[in-house]
mmCIF file of C-alpha atoms in Angstrom:
data_model
loop_
_atom_site.group_PDB
_atom_site.id
_atom_site.type_symbol
_atom_site.label_atom_id
_atom_site.label_comp_id
_atom_site.label_asym_id
_atom_site.label_seq_id
_atom_site.Cartn_x
_atom_site.Cartn_y
_atom_site.Cartn_z
ATOM 1 C CA MET H 1 2.579 -10.862 -72.382
ATOM 2 C CA SER H 2 0.138 -11.294 -74.993
ATOM 3 C CA ILE H 3 -0.645 -14.445 -76.706
ATOM 4 C CA ASP H 4 -0.902 -14.667 -80.356
ATOM 5 C CA VAL H 5 -4.214 -15.848 -81.571
ATOM 6 C CA GLN H 6 -2.625 -18.011 -84.222
ATOM 7 C CA GLU H 7 -0.558 -19.746 -81.652
ATOM 8 C CA ALA H 8 -3.595 -20.354 -79.508
ATOM 9 C CA ILE H 9 -5.465 -21.882 -82.445
ATOM 10 C CA LYS H 10 -2.513 -24.045 -83.279
ATOM 11 C CA ALA H 11 -2.234 -25.108 -79.689
ATOM 12 C CA ILE H 12 -5.920 -26.122 -79.696
ATOM 13 C CA ARG H 13 -5.583 -27.973 -82.887
ATOM 14 C CA ASP H 14 -2.604 -29.889 -81.411
ATOM 15 C CA MET H 15 -4.579 -30.927 -78.473
ATOM 16 C CA ARG H 16 -7.746 -32.048 -80.508
ATOM 17 C CA PRO H 17 -6.578 -35.662 -80.634
ATOM 18 C CA VAL H 18 -6.139 -35.697 -76.853
ATOM 19 C CA ILE H 19 -9.567 -34.068 -76.124
ATOM 20 C CA ASN H 20 -12.460 -36.319 -76.777
ATOM 21 C CA PRO H 21 -15.766 -34.510 -76.095
ATOM 22 C CA ASP H 22 -17.857 -37.656 -75.948
ATOM 23 C CA GLU H 23 -15.593 -39.252 -73.390
ATOM 24 C CA ASP H 24 -15.633 -35.976 -71.335
ATOM 25 C CA TYR H 25 -19.397 -35.766 -71.682
ATOM 26 C CA LEU H 26 -19.827 -39.286 -70.308
ATOM 27 C CA THR H 27 -17.333 -38.486 -67.500
ATOM 28 C CA ILE H 28 -19.318 -35.391 -66.637
ATOM 29 C CA VAL H 29 -22.656 -37.294 -66.720
ATOM 30 C CA ALA H 30 -21.182 -40.144 -64.548
ATOM 31 C CA VAL H 31 -19.867 -37.444 -62.129
ATOM 32 C CA GLU H 32 -23.294 -35.778 -62.062
ATOM 33 C CA GLN H 33 -25.006 -39.185 -61.400
ATOM 34 C CA THR H 34 -22.515 -39.903 -58.654
ATOM 35 C CA VAL H 35 -23.019 -36.536 -57.128
ATOM 36 C CA THR H 36 -26.807 -36.905 -57.309
ATOM 37 C CA ALA H 37 -26.634 -40.492 -55.887
ATOM 38 C CA SER H 38 -24.442 -39.143 -53.168
ATOM 39 C CA GLU H 39 -26.654 -36.292 -52.355
ATOM 40 C CA ALA H 40 -29.707 -38.718 -52.331
ATOM 41 C CA ARG H 41 -27.908 -41.055 -49.988
ATOM 42 C CA ARG H 42 -26.760 -38.195 -47.715
ATOM 43 C CA LYS H 43 -30.302 -36.764 -47.652
ATOM 44 C CA LYS H 44 -31.698 -40.219 -46.737
ATOM 45 C CA GLU H 45 -28.972 -40.682 -44.095
ATOM 46 C CA LEU H 46 -29.895 -37.246 -42.764
ATOM 47 C CA GLU H 47 -33.623 -37.951 -42.690
ATOM 48 C CA GLU H 48 -32.816 -41.243 -40.884
ATOM 49 C CA ALA H 49 -30.555 -39.511 -38.456
ATOM 50 C CA HIS H 50 -33.142 -36.909 -37.776
ATOM 51 C CA ALA H 51 -35.809 -39.585 -37.241
ATOM 52 C CA LYS H 52 -33.517 -41.338 -34.914
ATOM 53 C CA PHE H 53 -32.721 -38.018 -33.067
ATOM 54 C CA LYS H 54 -36.574 -37.396 -32.646
ATOM 55 C CA ALA H 55 -36.962 -40.867 -31.223
ATOM 56 C CA LEU H 56 -34.067 -40.504 -28.997
ATOM 57 C CA ALA H 57 -35.414 -37.003 -27.876
ATOM 58 C CA LYS H 58 -38.819 -38.577 -27.041
ATOM 59 C CA ALA H 59 -37.141 -41.451 -25.286
ATOM 60 C CA LEU H 60 -35.143 -38.959 -23.217
ATOM 61 C CA GLU H 61 -38.201 -36.907 -22.430
ATOM 62 C CA ALA H 62 -39.991 -40.104 -21.383
ATOM 63 C CA ALA H 63 -37.049 -41.101 -19.186
ATOM 64 C CA ARG H 64 -36.909 -37.558 -17.669
ATOM 65 C CA VAL H 65 -40.732 -37.754 -16.883
ATOM 66 C CA SER H 66 -40.414 -41.243 -15.322
ATOM 67 C CA SER H 67 -37.515 -40.393 -13.331
ATOM 68 C CA THR H 68 -39.079 -37.222 -11.821
ATOM 69 C CA ARG H 69 -41.780 -37.417 -9.097
ATOM 70 C CA PRO H 70 -45.189 -36.498 -10.532
ATOM 71 C CA ASN H 71 -47.174 -33.656 -8.881
ATOM 72 C CA THR H 72 -49.732 -36.139 -7.609
ATOM 73 C CA VAL H 73 -47.235 -38.138 -5.695
ATOM 74 C CA PRO H 74 -46.082 -36.540 -2.509
ATOM 75 C CA SER H 75 -42.472 -35.784 -1.598
ATOM 76 C CA ALA H 76 -40.681 -38.059 0.685
ATOM 77 C CA GLU H 77 -41.176 -35.562 3.540
ATOM 78 C CA ALA H 78 -44.763 -35.178 2.848
ATOM 79 C CA HIS H 79 -45.176 -38.867 2.623
ATOM 80 C CA ALA H 80 -43.525 -39.355 5.994
ATOM 81 C CA THR H 81 -45.769 -36.683 7.516
ATOM 82 C CA THR H 82 -48.831 -38.435 6.039
ATOM 83 C CA LEU H 83 -47.671 -41.747 7.564
ATOM 84 C CA HIS H 84 -47.095 -40.064 10.861
ATOM 85 C CA GLU H 85 -50.643 -38.535 10.763
ATOM 86 C CA HIS H 86 -52.163 -41.868 9.765
ATOM 87 C CA ASP H 87 -50.293 -43.627 12.721
ATOM 88 C CA GLY H 88 -51.757 -41.054 15.022
ATOM 89 C CA THR H 89 -55.184 -41.540 13.649
ATOM 90 C CA ARG H 90 -54.788 -45.333 13.837
ATOM 91 C CA PHE H 91 -53.684 -45.147 17.502
ATOM 92 C CA SER H 92 -56.557 -42.827 18.327
ATOM 93 C CA LEU H 93 -59.136 -45.087 16.680
ATOM 94 C CA MET H 94 -57.613 -48.084 18.607
ATOM 95 C CA LYS H 95 -57.949 -46.187 21.898
ATOM 96 C CA THR H 96 -61.617 -45.321 20.960
ATOM 97 C CA ILE H 97 -62.382 -48.844 20.073
ATOM 98 C CA GLN H 98 -60.865 -50.109 23.491
ATOM 99 C CA ASP H 99 -62.779 -47.426 25.277
ATOM 100 C CA MET H 100 -66.009 -48.472 23.495
ATOM 101 C CA GLU H 101 -65.331 -52.150 24.267
ATOM 102 C CA GLY H 102 -64.857 -51.338 27.967
ATOM 103 C CA GLU H 103 -68.115 -49.358 27.819
ATOM 104 C CA ILE H 104 -69.848 -52.282 26.051
ATOM 105 C CA GLY H 105 -68.666 -54.632 28.752
ATOM 106 C CA SER H 106 -70.003 -52.396 31.575
ATOM 107 C CA LYS H 107 -73.237 -51.869 29.671
ATOM 108 C CA GLU H 108 -73.460 -55.661 29.320
ATOM 109 C CA VAL H 109 -72.998 -56.080 33.071
ATOM 110 C CA GLU H 110 -75.633 -53.423 33.654
ATOM 111 C CA LEU H 111 -78.039 -54.931 31.159
ATOM 112 C CA ALA H 112 -77.553 -58.369 33.017
ATOM 113 C CA ALA H 113 -78.334 -56.699 36.380
ATOM 114 C CA LEU H 114 -81.378 -54.950 34.838
ATOM 115 C CA LYS H 115 -82.651 -58.184 33.378
ATOM 116 C CA GLU H 116 -82.301 -59.896 36.726
ATOM 117 C CA GLU H 117 -84.093 -57.001 38.386
ATOM 118 C CA ALA H 118 -86.867 -57.180 35.735
ATOM 119 C CA ARG H 119 -87.152 -60.920 36.379
ATOM 120 C CA LYS H 120 -87.415 -60.269 40.055
ATOM 121 C CA LEU H 121 -90.023 -57.663 39.491
ATOM 122 C CA GLU H 122 -92.056 -60.032 37.312
ATOM 123 C CA GLU H 123 -92.028 -62.594 40.072
ATOM 124 C CA TYR H 124 -92.863 -60.073 42.643
ATOM 125 C CA ASP H 125 -96.428 -59.987 43.921
ATOM 126 C CA PRO H 126 -97.103 -56.622 45.542
ATOM 127 C CA ALA H 127 -100.439 -57.746 47.007
ATOM 128 C CA THR H 128 -98.765 -60.671 48.841
ATOM 129 C CA GLU H 129 -95.979 -58.279 50.072
ATOM 130 C CA HIS H 130 -98.430 -55.793 51.136
ATOM 131 C CA GLU H 131 -100.345 -58.486 52.949
ATOM 132 C CA LYS H 132 -97.168 -59.586 54.662
ATOM 133 C CA GLU H 133 -96.395 -56.065 55.643
ATOM 134 C CA MET H 134 -99.790 -55.339 56.861
ATOM 135 C CA ASP H 135 -100.285 -58.178 59.341
ATOM 136 C CA GLY H 136 -103.530 -57.787 61.034
ATOM 137 C CA ASP H 137 -102.180 -57.923 64.559
ATOM 138 C CA VAL H 138 -99.629 -55.256 63.796
ATOM 139 C CA LEU H 139 -102.255 -53.062 62.380
ATOM 140 C CA ARG H 140 -104.505 -53.470 65.297
ATOM 141 C CA LEU H 141 -101.657 -52.696 67.743
ATOM 142 C CA ASP H 142 -100.895 -49.533 65.740
ATOM 143 C CA ILE H 143 -104.445 -48.463 65.885
ATOM 144 C CA TYR H 144 -104.680 -49.126 69.642
ATOM 145 C CA LYS H 145 -101.454 -47.111 70.236
ATOM 146 C CA ALA H 146 -102.892 -44.201 68.155
ATOM 147 C CA LEU H 147 -105.985 -44.378 70.357
ATOM 148 C CA GLY H 148 -103.832 -44.260 73.530
ATOM 149 C CA PHE H 149 -103.759 -47.938 74.481
ATOM 150 C CA GLU H 150 -100.418 -49.833 74.747
ATOM 151 C CA PRO H 151 -100.433 -53.418 75.863
ATOM 152 C CA VAL H 152 -97.671 -54.738 78.139
ATOM 153 C CA GLN H 153 -96.696 -58.395 77.744
ATOM 154 C CA ASP H 154 -95.220 -60.581 80.403
ATOM 155 C CA LYS H 155 -92.146 -62.854 79.774
ATOM 156 C CA ASN H 156 -94.525 -65.540 78.462
ATOM 157 C CA GLY H 157 -95.970 -63.374 75.801
ATOM 158 C CA TYR H 158 -99.393 -62.672 77.508
ATOM 159 C CA ILE H 159 -100.878 -59.223 77.864
ATOM 160 C CA THR H 160 -101.180 -58.606 81.496
ATOM 161 C CA LYS H 161 -101.232 -54.850 81.753
ATOM 162 C CA MET H 162 -102.475 -51.917 79.640
ATOM 163 C CA LEU H 163 -100.928 -48.515 79.581
ATOM 164 C CA ILE H 164 -103.679 -46.005 78.813
ATOM 165 C CA ARG H 165 -102.899 -42.353 77.824
ATOM 166 C CA SER H 166 -105.920 -40.303 78.671
ATOM 167 C CA GLN H 167 -107.143 -37.137 76.831
ATOM 168 C CA SER H 168 -105.804 -35.062 79.604
ATOM 169 C CA GLY H 169 -102.300 -36.515 78.940
ATOM 170 C CA ASP H 170 -102.056 -38.720 82.092
ATOM 171 C CA VAL H 171 -100.715 -42.273 81.701
ATOM 172 C CA HIS H 172 -102.654 -44.989 83.763
ATOM 173 C CA VAL H 173 -101.573 -48.605 84.278
ATOM 174 C CA VAL H 174 -104.475 -51.067 84.336
ATOM 175 C CA ASP H 175 -104.169 -54.691 85.259
ATOM 176 C CA LEU H 176 -106.000 -57.011 82.898
ATOM 177 C CA PRO H 177 -107.559 -60.360 84.009
ATOM 178 C CA ALA H 178 -105.598 -63.485 83.642
ATOM 179 C CA THR H 179 -107.902 -64.753 80.791
ATOM 180 C CA ASN H 180 -106.623 -62.987 77.677
ATOM 181 C CA GLU H 181 -110.288 -62.129 76.838
ATOM 182 C CA PRO H 182 -111.398 -59.061 78.867
ATOM 183 C CA THR H 183 -115.249 -58.703 79.601
ATOM 184 C CA PHE H 184 -117.364 -55.911 78.351
ATOM 185 C CA GLU H 185 -117.258 -54.174 81.742
ATOM 186 C CA ASP H 186 -113.354 -54.355 81.529
ATOM 187 C CA ILE H 187 -113.407 -52.801 78.097
ATOM 188 C CA GLN H 188 -115.899 -50.105 79.276
ATOM 189 C CA LYS H 189 -113.481 -49.287 82.105
ATOM 190 C CA LEU H 190 -110.559 -48.910 79.782
ATOM 191 C CA TRP H 191 -112.519 -46.412 77.554
ATOM 192 C CA ASN H 192 -113.686 -44.408 80.470
ATOM 193 C CA ILE H 193 -110.075 -44.016 81.707
ATOM 194 C CA ALA H 194 -108.978 -43.094 78.185
ATOM 195 C CA ARG H 195 -111.668 -40.327 77.918
ATOM 196 C CA SER H 196 -110.777 -38.821 81.317
#
């Protein structure tokens, strides 16, 4: 079906009073402004939503990091193992300390004994002790015995006899005078017996 051009022109002329280009232009401009404002608002809302998304993503990552155990913090099993090792070390140190305290106590007793011994040694006079040990009478008796003379005492403590071992090995018994001081002749007699 073909439309006649004249009819089309007539139809356009009939519609001219209905069509107002100024009003349509203003409507188009208003629509464009509304669309532009709507796009600007949507872009701003999108940017705000994107910014909120980034902030929430950072918060999520921070929450994830804070909720996971860092590498520097040991696991629960490793922590329990470390505590067990530290307990063992602590008990070992306590035992060592007790042993050392016991040793210190024994050393203190030993030190006190050594101090007492040192005090006694400082008070000790070896010359006096030697003099006591080397009583003149005892020394003389030892010398006499070495020479072969051994005095024999009676029950009152007086020397009444002399045992003489001669150079030949014989043993002679000689009665001594009742006066505890023999004469020169008595002494010569004893020496002669000892030389025989």
